[in-house]
Coordinates of C-alpha atoms and ligand atoms in Angstrom, one line a residue:
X1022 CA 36.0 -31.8 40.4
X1023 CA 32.2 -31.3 41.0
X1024 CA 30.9 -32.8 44.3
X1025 CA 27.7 -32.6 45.8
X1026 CA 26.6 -31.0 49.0
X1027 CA 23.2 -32.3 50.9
X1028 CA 23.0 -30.7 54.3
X1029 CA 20.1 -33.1 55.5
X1030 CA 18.4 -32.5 58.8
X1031 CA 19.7 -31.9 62.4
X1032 CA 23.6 -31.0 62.6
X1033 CA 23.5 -31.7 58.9
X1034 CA 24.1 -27.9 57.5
X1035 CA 26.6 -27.2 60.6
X1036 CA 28.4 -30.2 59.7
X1037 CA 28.1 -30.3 55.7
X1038 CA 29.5 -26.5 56.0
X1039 CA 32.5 -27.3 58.1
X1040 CA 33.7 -30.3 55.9
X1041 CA 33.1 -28.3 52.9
X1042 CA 35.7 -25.5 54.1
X1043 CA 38.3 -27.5 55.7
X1044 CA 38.1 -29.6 52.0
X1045 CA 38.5 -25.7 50.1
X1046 CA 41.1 -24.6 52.4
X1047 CA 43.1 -28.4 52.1
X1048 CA 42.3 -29.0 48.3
X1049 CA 43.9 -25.2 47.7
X1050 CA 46.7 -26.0 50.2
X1051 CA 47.8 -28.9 48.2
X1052 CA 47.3 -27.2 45.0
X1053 CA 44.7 -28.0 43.6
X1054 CA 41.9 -26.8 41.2
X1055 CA 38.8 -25.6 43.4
X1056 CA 35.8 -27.9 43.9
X1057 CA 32.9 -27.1 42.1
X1058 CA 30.5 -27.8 45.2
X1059 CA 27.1 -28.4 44.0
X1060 CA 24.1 -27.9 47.1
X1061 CA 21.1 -30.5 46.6
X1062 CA 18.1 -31.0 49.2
X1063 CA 17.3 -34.1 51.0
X1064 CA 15.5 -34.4 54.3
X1065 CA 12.8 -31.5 55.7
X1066 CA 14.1 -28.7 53.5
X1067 CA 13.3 -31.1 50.7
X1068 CA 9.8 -32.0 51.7
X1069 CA 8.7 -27.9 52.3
X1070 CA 9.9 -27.2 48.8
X1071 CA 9.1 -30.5 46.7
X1072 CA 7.1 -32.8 49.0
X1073 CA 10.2 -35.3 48.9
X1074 CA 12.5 -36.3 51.3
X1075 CA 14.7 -36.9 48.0
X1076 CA 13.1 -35.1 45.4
X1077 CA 14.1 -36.7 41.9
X1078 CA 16.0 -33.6 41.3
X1079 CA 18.9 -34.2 43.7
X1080 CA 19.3 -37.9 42.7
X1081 CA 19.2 -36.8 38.8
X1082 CA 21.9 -34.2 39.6
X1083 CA 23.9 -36.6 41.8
X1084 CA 24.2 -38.5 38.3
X1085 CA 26.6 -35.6 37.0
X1086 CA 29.0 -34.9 39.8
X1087 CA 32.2 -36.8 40.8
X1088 CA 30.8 -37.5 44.2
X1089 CA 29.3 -36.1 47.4
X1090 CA 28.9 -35.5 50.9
X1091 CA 26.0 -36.3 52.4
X1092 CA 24.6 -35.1 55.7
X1093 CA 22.7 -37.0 58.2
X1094 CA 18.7 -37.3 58.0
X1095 CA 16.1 -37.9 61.2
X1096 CA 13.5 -39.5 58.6
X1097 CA 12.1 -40.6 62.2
X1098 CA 10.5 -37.3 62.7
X1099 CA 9.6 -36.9 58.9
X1100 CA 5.3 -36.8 58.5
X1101 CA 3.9 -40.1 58.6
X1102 CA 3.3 -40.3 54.5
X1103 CA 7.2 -39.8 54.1
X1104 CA 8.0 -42.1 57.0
X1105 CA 7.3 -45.4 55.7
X1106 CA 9.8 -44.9 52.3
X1107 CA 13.6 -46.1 52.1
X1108 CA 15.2 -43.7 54.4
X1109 CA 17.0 -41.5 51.9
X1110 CA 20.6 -42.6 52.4
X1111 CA 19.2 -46.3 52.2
X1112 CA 17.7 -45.0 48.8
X1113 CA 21.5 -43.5 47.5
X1114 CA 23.2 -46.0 48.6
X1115 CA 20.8 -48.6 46.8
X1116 CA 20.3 -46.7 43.4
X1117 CA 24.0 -45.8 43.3
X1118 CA 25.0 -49.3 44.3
X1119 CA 27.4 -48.1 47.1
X1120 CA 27.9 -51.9 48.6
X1121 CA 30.9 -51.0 51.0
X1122 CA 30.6 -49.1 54.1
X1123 CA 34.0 -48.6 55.6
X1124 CA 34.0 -47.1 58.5
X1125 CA 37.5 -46.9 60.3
X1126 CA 37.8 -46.1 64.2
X1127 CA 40.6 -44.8 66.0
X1128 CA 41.8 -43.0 69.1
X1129 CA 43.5 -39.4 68.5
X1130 CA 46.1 -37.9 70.9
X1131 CA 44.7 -35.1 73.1
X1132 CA 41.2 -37.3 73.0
X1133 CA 40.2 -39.3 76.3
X1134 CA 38.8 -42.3 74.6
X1135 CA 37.4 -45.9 76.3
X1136 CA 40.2 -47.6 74.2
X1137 CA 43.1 -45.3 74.1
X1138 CA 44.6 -47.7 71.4
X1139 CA 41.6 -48.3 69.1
X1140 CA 42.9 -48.3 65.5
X1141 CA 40.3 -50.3 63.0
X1142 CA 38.3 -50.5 60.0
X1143 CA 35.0 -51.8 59.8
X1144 CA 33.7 -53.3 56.7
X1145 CA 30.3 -53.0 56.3
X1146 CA 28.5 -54.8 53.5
X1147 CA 26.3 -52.1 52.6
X1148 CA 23.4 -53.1 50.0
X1149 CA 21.3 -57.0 51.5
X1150 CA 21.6 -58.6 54.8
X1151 CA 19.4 -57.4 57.7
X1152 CA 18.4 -54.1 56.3
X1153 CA 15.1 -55.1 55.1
X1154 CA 14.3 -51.2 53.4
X1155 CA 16.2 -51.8 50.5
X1156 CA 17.4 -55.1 50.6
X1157 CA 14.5 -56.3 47.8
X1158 CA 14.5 -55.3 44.3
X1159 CA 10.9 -54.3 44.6
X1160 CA 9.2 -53.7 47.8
X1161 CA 10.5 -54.3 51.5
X1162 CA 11.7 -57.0 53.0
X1163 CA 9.7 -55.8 56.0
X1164 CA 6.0 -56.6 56.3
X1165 CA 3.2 -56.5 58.6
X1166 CA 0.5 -59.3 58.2
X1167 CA -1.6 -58.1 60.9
X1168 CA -2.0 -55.4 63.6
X1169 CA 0.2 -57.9 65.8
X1170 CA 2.4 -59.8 63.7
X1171 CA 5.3 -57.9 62.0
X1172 CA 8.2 -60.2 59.9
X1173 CA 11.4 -59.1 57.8
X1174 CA 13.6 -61.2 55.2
X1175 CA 17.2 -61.2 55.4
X1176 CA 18.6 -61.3 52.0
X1177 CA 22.2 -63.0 51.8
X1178 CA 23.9 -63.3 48.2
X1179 CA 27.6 -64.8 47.3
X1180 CA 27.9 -61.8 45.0
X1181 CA 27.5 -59.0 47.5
X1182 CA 29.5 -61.5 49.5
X1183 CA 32.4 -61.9 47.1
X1184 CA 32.6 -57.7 46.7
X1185 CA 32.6 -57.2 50.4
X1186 CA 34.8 -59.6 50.8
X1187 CA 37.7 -58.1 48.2
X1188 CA 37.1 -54.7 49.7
X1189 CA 38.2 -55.8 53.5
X1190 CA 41.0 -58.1 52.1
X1191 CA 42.6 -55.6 50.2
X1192 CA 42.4 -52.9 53.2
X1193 CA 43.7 -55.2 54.9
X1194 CA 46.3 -56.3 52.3
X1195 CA 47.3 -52.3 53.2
X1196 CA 47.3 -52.2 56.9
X1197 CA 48.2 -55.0 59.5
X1198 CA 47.3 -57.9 57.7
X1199 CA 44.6 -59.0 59.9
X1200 CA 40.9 -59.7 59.1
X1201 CA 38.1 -60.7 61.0
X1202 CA 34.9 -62.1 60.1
X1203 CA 31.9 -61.5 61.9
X1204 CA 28.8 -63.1 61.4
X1205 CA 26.3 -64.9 63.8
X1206 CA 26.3 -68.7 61.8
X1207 CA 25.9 -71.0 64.9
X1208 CA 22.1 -69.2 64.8
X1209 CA 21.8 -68.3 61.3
X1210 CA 23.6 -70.6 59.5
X1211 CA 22.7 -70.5 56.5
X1212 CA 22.6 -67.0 55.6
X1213 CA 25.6 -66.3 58.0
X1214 CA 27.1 -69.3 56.9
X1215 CA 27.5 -68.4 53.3
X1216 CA 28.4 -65.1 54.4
X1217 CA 31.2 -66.7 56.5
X1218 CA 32.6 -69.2 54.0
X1219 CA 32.4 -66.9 51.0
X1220 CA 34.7 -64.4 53.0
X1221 CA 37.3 -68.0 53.7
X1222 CA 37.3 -68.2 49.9
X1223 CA 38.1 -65.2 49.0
X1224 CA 40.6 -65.3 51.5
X1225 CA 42.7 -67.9 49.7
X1226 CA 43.3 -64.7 46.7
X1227 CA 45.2 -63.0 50.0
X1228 CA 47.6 -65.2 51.7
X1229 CA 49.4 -62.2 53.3
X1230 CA 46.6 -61.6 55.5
X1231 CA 45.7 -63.7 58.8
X1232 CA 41.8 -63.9 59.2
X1233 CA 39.9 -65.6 61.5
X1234 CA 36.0 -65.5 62.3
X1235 CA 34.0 -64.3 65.5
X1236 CA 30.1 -64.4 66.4
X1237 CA 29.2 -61.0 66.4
X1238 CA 27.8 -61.2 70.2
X1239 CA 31.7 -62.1 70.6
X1240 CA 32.8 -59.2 68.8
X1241 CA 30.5 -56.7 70.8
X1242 CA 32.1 -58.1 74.3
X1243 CA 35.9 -58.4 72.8
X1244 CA 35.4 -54.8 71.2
X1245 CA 34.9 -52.9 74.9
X1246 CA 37.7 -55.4 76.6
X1247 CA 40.4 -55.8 73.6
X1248 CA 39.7 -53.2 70.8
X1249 CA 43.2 -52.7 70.0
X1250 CA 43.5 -56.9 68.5
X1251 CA 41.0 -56.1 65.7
X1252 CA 42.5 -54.4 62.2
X1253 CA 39.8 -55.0 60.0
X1254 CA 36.2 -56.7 60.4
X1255 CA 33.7 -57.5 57.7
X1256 CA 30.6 -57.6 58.5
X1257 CA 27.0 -58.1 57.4
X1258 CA 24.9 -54.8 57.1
X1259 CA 23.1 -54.1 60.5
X1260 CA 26.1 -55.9 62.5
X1261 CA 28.2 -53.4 60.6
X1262 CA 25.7 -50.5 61.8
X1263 CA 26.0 -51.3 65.7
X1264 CA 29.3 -52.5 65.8
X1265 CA 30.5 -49.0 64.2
X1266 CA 28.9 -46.9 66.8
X1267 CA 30.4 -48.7 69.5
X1268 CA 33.5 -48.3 67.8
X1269 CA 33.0 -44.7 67.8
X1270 CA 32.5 -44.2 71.3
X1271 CA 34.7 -46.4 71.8
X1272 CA 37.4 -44.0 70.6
X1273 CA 36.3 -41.1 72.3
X1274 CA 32.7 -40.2 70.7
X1275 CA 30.5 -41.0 67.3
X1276 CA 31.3 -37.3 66.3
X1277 CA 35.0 -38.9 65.4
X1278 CA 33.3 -41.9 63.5
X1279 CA 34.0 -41.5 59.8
X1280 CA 32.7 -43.2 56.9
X1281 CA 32.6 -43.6 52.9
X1282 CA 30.4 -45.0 51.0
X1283 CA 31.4 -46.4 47.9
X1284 CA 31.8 -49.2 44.8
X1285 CA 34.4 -49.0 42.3
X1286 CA 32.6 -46.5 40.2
X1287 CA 30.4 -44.0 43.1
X1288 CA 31.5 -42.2 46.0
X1289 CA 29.9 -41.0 49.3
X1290 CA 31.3 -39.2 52.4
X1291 CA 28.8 -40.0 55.2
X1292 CA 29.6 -39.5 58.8
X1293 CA 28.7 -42.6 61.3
X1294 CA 26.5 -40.5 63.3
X1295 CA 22.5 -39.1 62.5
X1296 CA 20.8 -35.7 62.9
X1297 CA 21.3 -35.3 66.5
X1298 CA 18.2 -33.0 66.7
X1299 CA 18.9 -32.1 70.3
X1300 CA 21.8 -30.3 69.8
X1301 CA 21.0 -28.9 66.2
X1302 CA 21.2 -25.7 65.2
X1303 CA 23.8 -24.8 68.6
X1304 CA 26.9 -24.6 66.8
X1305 CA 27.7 -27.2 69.2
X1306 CA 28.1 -30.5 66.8
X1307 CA 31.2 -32.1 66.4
X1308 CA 32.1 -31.9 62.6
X1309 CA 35.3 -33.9 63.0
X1310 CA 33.4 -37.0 61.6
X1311 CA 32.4 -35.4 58.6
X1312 CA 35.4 -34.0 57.8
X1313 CA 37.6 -37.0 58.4
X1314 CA 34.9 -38.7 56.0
X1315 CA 35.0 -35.9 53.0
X1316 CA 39.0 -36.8 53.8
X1317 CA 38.2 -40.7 52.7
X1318 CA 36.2 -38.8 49.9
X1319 CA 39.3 -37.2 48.7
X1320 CA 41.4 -40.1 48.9
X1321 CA 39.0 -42.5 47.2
X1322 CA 38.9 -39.8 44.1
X1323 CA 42.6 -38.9 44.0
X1324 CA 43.3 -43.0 43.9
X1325 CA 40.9 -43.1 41.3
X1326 CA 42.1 -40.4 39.2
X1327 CA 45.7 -40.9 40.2
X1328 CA 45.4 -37.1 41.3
X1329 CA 47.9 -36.8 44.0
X1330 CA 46.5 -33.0 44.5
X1331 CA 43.6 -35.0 46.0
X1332 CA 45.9 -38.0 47.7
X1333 CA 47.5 -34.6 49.5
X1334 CA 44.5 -32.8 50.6
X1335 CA 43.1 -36.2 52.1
X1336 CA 46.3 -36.6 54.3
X1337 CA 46.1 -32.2 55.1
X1338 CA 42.8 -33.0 56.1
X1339 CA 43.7 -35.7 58.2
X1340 CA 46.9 -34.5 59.9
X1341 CA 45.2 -31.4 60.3
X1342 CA 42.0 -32.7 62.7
X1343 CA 44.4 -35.0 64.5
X1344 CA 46.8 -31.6 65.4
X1345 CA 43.8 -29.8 66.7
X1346 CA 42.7 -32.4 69.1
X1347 CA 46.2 -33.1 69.8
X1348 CA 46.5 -29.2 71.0
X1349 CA 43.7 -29.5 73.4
X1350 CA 40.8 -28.3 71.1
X1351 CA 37.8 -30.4 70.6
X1352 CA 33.8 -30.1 70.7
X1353 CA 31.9 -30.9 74.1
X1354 CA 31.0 -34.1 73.5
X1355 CA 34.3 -34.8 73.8
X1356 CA 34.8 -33.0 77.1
X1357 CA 35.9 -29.7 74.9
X1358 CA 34.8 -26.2 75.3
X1359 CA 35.1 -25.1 70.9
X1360 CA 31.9 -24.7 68.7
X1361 CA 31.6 -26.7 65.8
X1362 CA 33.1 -23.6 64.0
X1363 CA 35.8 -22.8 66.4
X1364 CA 37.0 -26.0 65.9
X1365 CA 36.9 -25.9 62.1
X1366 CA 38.6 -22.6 62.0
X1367 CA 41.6 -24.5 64.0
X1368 CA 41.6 -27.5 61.8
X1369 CA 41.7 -25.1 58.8
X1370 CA 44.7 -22.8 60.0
X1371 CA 46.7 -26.5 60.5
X1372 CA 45.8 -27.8 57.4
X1373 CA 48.5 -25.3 56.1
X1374 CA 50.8 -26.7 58.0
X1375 CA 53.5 -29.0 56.5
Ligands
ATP591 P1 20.9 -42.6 63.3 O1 20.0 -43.8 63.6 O2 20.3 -41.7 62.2 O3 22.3 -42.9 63.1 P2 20.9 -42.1 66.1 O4 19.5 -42.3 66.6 O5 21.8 -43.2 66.2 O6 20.8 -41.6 64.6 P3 22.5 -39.8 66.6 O7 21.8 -38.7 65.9 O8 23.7 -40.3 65.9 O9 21.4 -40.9 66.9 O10 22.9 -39.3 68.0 C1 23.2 -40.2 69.1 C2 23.9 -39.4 70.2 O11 25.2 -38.9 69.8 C3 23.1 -38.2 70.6 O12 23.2 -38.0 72.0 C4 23.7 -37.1 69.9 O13 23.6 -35.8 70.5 C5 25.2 -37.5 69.8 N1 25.9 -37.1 68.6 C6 25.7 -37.6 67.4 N2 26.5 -37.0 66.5 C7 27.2 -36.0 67.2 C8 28.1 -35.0 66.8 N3 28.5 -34.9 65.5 N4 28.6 -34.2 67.7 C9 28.2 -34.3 69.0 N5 27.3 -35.2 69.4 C10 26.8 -36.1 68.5

């Protein structure tokens, strides 16, 4: 197995190092062949050495491996001439055609969280909708006129709405049996709208599962009183983005927030959270996000290899983060005292542990 390893700015190397050794030490634990990591640049290493924020070299090399884990970037604080290009991820995730973001959220024994009994998965469609930066096939869908005028295109498709749609009903298929939609149709109803109805048609392949639909204002409010009712959302792109974070905190703190990128074919492991420049480079950063990402990593591979090596190093990886926090050990921004590699040490001594 060869995956790729881009440390990207802030936390990124901190965090990219810590779920690259709790994956060696799980991978091994369950028997399996070691990874074959391969490290590519992205972000401000990647413009000192080839001018690029993602320098044609990474995304030719990300052509080879299996899959990857990708670090946060803070394109924000990039030099103006690199600022105005698709944020890097954007740009993966559009040339790789990653079109599902799922991004599950739940509360951990030993963690203080806002909603003690959080358990969900949000669905992100991951490739139109709001994100005007790579939501065009040429171009952006955000423009400027004039000095004062400033417009973006929201770009809705049945396709992408279809795919989405398949992805959160067969999650759901495989957890409670509950899917919600969210979407904003009584002000956007036609680009909500289809997105909305698509989902109620593809619904009709998954009788098993209950779905209903919620404004995504709703959602927001619902999410901080009730967070426990949801299983799985789907969601258009940016409403995916915000609802996520809250989500995150929501369960104690966006360092938990995992992700994956993916499509049937390409992989990603992305954690929710960015660069975090004001705590980077502190050995303070939480890597439990990362890590319970590279775990969805593993699990997407091993299900489509049928490698149950993998399928077993996901769930090490897993059970292993859960027992740390559940023994009192956890990173400050959850109201912890361990370094990013204290903690990672203890999540890789439990991974061992049957
Ligand atoms: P982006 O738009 O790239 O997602 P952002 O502007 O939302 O980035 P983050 O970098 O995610 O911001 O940081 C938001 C807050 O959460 C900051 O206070 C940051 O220090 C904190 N934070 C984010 N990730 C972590 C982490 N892994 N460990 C500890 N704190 C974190």
């Amino acid at each position: 197995m060869r995956l790729g390893l881009i440390d990207g700015d802030g936390i990124g190397p901190e965090v990219v190092r810590a779920a690259r050794q709790v994956v060696d030490e799980a991978v091994s634990a369950a028997g399996g062949a070691p990874i074959d990591w391969v490290p590519l640049l992205m972000g401000h290493r990647a413009i000192e050495e080839h001018s690029d924020p993602l320098p044609e070299s990474t995304l030719t090399a990300l052509d080879g491996v299996d899959a990857w884990i990708l670090g946060p970037h803070d394109n924000a604080a990039y030099p103006a001439e690199h600022r105005t290009a698709v944020a890097p991820g954007g740009a993966i995730r559009k040339r790789f055609g990653l079109y599902a973001n799922i991004r599950p959220a739940r509360a951990f024994t030993g963690i203080r969280a806002t909603a003690p009994k959080i358990d969900l998965v949000i669905v992100r469609e991951n490739s139109e909708g709001f994100y005007a930066d790579r939501n065009m096939f040429a171009g952006s869908g955000e423009f400027r006129p004039t000095e004062d005028v400033a417009m973006m295109v929201g770009v809705v498709t049945r396709q992408a709405c279809e795919r989405i749609a398949h992805e959160a009903f067969r999650l759901a298929s495989a957890r409670r049996k509950r899917l919600t939609i969210v979407h904003k149709a009584n002000v956007l109803p036609m680009t909500m709208g289809l997105f909305r109805d698509v989902c109620y048609e593809i619904a009709h392949a998954y009788p098993g599962v209950e779905v209903t639909d919620e404004h995504v204002d709703a959602t927001a409010a619902h999410l901080v009183r009730a967070a426990a009712d949801y299983d799985v959302l789907v969601t258009e792109n940016l409403f995916g983005d915000i609802l996520s974070d809250l989500a995150g905190e929501l369960s104690g703190s966006l360092g938990l927030a995992a992700s994956l990128n993916c499509s049937a074919t390409h992989a990603m492991a992305q954690a929710v959270h960015g660069a975090a420049p004001t705590i980077a480079g502190h050995n303070r950063a939480n890597p439990a996000a990362l890590q319970l990402s590279s775990a969805m990593l593993l699990r997407w591979l091993g299900t489509r290899d049928s490698k149950s090596t993998l399928l077993h190093a996901a769930e090490r990886v897993e059970r292993a983060v859960a027992a740390t926090f559940e023994a009192g050990i956890a990173t400050a921004d959850l109201g912890g005292l361990a370094s990013t590699s204290e903690f990672t040490e203890q999540v890789c001594a439990r991974v061992h542990r049957r």
